[in-house]
Each structure stands twice: as structure tokens, then as C-alpha cells.
GROMACS .gro file of C-alpha atoms in nm:
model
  214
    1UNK     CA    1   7.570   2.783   7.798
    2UNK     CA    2   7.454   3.091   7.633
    3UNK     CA    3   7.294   3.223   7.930
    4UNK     CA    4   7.616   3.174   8.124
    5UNK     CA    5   7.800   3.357   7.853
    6UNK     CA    6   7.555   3.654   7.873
    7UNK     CA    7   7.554   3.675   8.205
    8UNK     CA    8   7.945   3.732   8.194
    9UNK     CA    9   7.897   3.979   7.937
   10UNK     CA   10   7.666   4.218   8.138
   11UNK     CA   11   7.880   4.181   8.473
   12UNK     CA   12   8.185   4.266   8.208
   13UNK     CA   13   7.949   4.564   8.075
   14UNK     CA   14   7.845   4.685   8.445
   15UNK     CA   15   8.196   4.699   8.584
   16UNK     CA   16   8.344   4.910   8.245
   17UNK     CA   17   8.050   5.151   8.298
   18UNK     CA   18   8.138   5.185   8.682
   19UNK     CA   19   8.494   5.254   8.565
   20UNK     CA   20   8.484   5.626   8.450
   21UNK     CA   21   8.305   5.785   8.738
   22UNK     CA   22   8.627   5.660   8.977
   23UNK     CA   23   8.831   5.797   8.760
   24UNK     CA   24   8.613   6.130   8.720
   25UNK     CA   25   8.640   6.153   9.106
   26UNK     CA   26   9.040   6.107   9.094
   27UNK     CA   27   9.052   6.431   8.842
   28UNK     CA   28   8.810   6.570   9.059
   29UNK     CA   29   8.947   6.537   9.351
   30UNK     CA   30   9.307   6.636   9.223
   31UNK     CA   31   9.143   6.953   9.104
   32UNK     CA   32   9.037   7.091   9.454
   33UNK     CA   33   9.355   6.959   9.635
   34UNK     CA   34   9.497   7.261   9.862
   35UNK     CA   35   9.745   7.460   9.711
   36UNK     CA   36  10.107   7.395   9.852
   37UNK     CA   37  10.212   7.610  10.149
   38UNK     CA   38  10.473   7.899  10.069
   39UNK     CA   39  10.799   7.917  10.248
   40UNK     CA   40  10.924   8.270  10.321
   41UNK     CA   41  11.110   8.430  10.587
   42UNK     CA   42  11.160   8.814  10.647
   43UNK     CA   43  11.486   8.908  10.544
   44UNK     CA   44  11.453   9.309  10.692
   45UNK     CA   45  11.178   9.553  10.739
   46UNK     CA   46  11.180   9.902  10.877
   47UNK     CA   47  10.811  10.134  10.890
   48UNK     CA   48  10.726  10.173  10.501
   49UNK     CA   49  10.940   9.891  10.382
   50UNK     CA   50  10.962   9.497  10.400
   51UNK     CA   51  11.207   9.258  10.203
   52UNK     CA   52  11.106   8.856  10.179
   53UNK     CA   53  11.313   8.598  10.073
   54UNK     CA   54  11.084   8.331   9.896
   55UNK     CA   55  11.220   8.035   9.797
   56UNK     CA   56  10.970   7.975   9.488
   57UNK     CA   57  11.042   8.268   9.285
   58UNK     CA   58  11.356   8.142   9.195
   59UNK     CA   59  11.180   7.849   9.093
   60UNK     CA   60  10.876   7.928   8.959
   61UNK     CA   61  10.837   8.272   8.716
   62UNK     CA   62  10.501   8.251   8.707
   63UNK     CA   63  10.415   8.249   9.082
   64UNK     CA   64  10.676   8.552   9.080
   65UNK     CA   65  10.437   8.737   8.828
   66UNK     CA   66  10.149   8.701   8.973
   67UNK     CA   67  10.273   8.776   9.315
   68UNK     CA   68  10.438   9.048   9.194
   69UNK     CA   69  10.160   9.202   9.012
   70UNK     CA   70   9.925   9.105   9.333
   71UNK     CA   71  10.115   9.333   9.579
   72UNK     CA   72  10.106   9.600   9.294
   73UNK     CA   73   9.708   9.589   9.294
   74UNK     CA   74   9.744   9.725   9.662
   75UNK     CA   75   9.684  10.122   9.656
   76UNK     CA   76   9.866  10.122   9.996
   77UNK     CA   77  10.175   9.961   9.816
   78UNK     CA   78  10.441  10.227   9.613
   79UNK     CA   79  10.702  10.019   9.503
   80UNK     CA   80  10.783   9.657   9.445
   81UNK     CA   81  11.128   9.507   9.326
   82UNK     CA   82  11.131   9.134   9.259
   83UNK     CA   83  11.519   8.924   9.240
   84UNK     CA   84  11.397   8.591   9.111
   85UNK     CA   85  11.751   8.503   9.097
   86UNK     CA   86  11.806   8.586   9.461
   87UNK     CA   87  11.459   8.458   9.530
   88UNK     CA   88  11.362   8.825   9.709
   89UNK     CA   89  11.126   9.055   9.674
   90UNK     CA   90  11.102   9.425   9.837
   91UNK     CA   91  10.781   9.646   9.906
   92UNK     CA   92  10.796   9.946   9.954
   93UNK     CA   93  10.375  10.102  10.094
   94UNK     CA   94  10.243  10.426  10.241
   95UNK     CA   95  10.328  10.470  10.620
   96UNK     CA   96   9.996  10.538  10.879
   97UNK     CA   97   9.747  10.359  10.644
   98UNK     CA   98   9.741  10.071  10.828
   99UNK     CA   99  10.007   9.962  11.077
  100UNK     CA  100  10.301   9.760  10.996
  101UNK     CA  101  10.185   9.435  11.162
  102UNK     CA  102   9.875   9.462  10.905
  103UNK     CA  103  10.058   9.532  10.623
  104UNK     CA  104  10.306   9.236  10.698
  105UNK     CA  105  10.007   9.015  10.800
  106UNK     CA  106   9.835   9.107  10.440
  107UNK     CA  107  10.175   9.066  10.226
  108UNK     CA  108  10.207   8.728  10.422
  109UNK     CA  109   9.869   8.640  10.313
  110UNK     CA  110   9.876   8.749   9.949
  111UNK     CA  111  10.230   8.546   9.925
  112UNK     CA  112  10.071   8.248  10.006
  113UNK     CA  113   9.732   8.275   9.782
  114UNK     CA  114   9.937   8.443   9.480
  115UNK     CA  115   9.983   8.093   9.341
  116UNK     CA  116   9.550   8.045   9.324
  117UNK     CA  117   9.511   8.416   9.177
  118UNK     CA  118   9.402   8.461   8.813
  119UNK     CA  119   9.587   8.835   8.619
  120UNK     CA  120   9.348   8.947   8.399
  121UNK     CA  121   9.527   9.073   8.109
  122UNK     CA  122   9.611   9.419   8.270
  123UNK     CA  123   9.943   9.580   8.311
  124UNK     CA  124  10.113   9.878   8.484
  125UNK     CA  125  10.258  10.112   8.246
  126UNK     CA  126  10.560  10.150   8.480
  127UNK     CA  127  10.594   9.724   8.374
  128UNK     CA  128  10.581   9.841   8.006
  129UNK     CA  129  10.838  10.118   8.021
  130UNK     CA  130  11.072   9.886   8.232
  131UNK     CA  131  11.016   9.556   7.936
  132UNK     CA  132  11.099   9.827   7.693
  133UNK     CA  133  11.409   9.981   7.887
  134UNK     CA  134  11.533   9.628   7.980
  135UNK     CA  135  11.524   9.525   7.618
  136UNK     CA  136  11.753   9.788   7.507
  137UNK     CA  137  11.965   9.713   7.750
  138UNK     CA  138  12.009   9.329   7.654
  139UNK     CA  139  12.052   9.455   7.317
  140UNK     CA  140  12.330   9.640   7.373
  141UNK     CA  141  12.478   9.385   7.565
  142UNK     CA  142  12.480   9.143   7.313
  143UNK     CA  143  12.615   9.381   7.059
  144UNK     CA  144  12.912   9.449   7.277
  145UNK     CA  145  12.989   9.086   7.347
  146UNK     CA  146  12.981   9.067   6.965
  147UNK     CA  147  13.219   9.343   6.922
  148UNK     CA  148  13.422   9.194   7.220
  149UNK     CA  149  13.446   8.868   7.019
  150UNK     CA  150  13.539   9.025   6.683
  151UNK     CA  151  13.856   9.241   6.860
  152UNK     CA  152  13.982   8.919   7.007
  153UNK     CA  153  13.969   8.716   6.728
  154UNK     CA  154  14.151   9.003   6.486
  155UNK     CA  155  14.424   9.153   6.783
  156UNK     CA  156  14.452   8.847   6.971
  157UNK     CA  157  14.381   9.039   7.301
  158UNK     CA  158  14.089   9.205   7.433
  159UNK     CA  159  14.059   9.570   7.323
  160UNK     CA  160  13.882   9.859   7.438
  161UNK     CA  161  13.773  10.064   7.025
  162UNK     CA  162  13.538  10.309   6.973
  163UNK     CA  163  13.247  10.110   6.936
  164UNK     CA  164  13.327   9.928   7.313
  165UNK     CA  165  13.312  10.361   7.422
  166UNK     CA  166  13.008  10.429   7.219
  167UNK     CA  167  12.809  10.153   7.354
  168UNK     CA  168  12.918  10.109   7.683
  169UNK     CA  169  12.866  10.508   7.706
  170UNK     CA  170  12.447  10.380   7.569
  171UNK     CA  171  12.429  10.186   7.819
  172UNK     CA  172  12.465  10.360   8.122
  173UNK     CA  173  12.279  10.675   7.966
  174UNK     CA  174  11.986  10.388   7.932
  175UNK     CA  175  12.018  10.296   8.303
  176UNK     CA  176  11.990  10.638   8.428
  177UNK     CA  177  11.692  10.670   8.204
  178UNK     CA  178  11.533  10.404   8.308
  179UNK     CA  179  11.591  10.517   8.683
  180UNK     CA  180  11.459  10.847   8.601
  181UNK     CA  181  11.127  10.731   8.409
  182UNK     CA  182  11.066  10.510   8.664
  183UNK     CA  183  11.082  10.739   8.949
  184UNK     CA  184  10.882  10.995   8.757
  185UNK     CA  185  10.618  10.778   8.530
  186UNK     CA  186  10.301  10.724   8.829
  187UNK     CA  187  10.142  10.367   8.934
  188UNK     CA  188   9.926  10.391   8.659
  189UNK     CA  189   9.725  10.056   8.539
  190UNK     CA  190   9.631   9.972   8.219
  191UNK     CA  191   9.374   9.712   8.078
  192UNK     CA  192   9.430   9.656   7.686
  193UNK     CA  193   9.100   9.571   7.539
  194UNK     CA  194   9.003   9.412   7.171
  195UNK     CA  195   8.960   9.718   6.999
  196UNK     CA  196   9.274   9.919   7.090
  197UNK     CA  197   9.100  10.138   7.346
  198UNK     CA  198   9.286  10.135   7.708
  199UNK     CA  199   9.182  10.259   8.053
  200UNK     CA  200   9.329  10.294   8.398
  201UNK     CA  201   9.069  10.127   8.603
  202UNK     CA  202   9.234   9.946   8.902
  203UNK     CA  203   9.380   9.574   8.879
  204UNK     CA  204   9.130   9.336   8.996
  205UNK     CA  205   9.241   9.017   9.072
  206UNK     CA  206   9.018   8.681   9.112
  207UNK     CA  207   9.056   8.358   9.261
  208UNK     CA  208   9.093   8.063   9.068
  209UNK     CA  209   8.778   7.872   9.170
  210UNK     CA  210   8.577   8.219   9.151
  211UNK     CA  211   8.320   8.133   8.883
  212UNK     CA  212   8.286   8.370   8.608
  213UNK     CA  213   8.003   8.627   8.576
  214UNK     CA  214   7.822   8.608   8.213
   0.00000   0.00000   0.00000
């Protein structure tokens, strides 16, 4: 009897120790699985300029970062506008680099490997000016919905006062601003480092199964 007993004890032991490497090769497996394909379609495009409408960056922000900042690492590209909200995004590049069949076929490309790309913690001072201008701008807007709230609870009615003037009148000096820095501030990249100290070495991106260099 106590044979039989042992013997049922090290099949019991054998199969629990055969368990983990199945499930190892699940996570594995999982892991390496091809990222999803990217639906796009070209919404208009003329030499020097391409709009996409993509789907996923009205889904997904972070895809829309990286993708954004992606195209941005190009030194052929000059401009890029992302809409999440209207799921388009518009490049703007240099004209006789490369011809427009390249650049499209190399914007296609980068849309669909965004998703596997790693941003190294590196921005484009042009993205910090814009955070900064944007901020204001929210800022304001609350206020005024305050304000708007406040004269329609005390005259009953909506009201245009002087604080409505003053920052309404903020806001659109902001806007302009922001236009104006923008246009004028260059495609300048910055990578913030541990001890304060910043430099304008170009964005380097990585893919996501790229081992890391010690």
C-alpha cells in the first residue's frame, strides 16, 4: 500500500513541476505575438503635404504620441498636427528630398510600427511651448465659465461684464501668441537628463524588442 501511495505522489509531483513551463510558453508566446495592423486611409495630399485619417488615435493617446513624436524624428518632416478627436493627423516635409511616393510609403510604414516604438524621454521644445500655451488657454476657459456661472445665477440671464471682455480679450491675444511662437521657435529637440543639463541631439527612437546596450 505504501508503495502505491508513493508512487501517486511522484506522478502528482512530476505533473505540478511540468505545469509552469506551459504556462511560461503561454506568456511567452503572448509576448512576441504581432502587433495589430493599423487602419488608415489618405484623406488629401498635395507635393509637401499629406493628411491621414487613423482610426486609433481617437482611441488610443498613447499610440497618437508616439506616432506623433515618430514622424517628428524625421529631418525631412516640418510640421505635424495631430486631431485625436477627429482621428487625423497632417504632415507637412521638405519637397525634392525624396519623392512623394517615398515619403508616403515611409509615413505608411512608421504609422504602422509607431505602436512597437519606445520615446526615450526627449521632447521638442516647440511640444513644451505649445503644453505651456495650451494650459493658459484652458485656464482661462475655466475662469470664464466660472464667471459665466456667477452672472447667471445673480442677473438671471447671461451677461457679457468686464471680466467676460478682459478675458475673452486674453484669450485670443494667447492664440495669436501661440501661432506666432510656433511659427518662429525652430524644430529644436531636447533630451532632459538627471542633472538638469539639456542638449539638442536628434530623437532616436528604438524598437521595442531592441535589447538595450550596457
Amino acid at each position: 500500500m505504501t508503495s502505491i501511495k508513493r508512487s501517486n505522489s511522484d506522478k502528482n509531483a512530476s505533473l505540478n513541476l511540468r505545469l509552469p513551463p506551459k504556462k511560461a510558453a503561454k506568456n511567452v508566446a503572448k509576448k512576441t505575438a504581432p502587433s495589430q495592423k493599423i487602419f488608415y486611409s489618405i484623406v488629401h495630399t498635395i507635393p509637401g503635404r499629406i493628411r491621414f485619417r487613423i482610426p486609433l488615435l481617437a482611441r488610443d493617446a498613447e499610440y497618437a504620441n508616439q506616432l506623433k513624436l515618430a514622424i517628428e524624428s524625421d529631418p525631412r518632416v516640418t510640421n505635424v498636427r495631430a486631431n485625436p478627436k477627429a482621428a487625423s493627423i497632417v504632415i507637412n516635409y521638405k519637397v525634392g528630398v525624396i519623392s512623394d511616393n517615398q515619403m508616403r510609403e515611409h509615413l505608411v510604414n512608421l504609422i504602422q510600427t509607431a505602436q512597437d516604438v519606445v520615446v526615450p524621454k526627449e521632447v521638442m521644445a516647440k511640444s513644451i511651448v505649445g503644453t505651456i500655451f495650451d494650459a493658459l488657454i484652458n485656464l482661462i476657459d475655466s475662469t470664464r465659465k466660472i464667471n459665466q456661472a456667477r452672472n447667471v445665477i445673480v442677473y438671471r440671464r447671461f451677461r457679457t461684464d468686464v471680466w467676460e471682455r478682459i478675458l475673452s480679450t486674453s484669450r485670443s491675444i494667447i492664440k495669436r501668441l501661440k501661432s506666432a511662437t510656433m511659427f518662429i521657435l525652430p524644430n529644436k529637440r531636447w533630451r532632459l537628463r538627471g542633472n538638469g543639463e539639456v542638449n539638442s541631439q536628434p530623437l532616436k527612437l528604438k524598437s521595442a524588442s531592441e535589447p538595450e546596450l550596457v
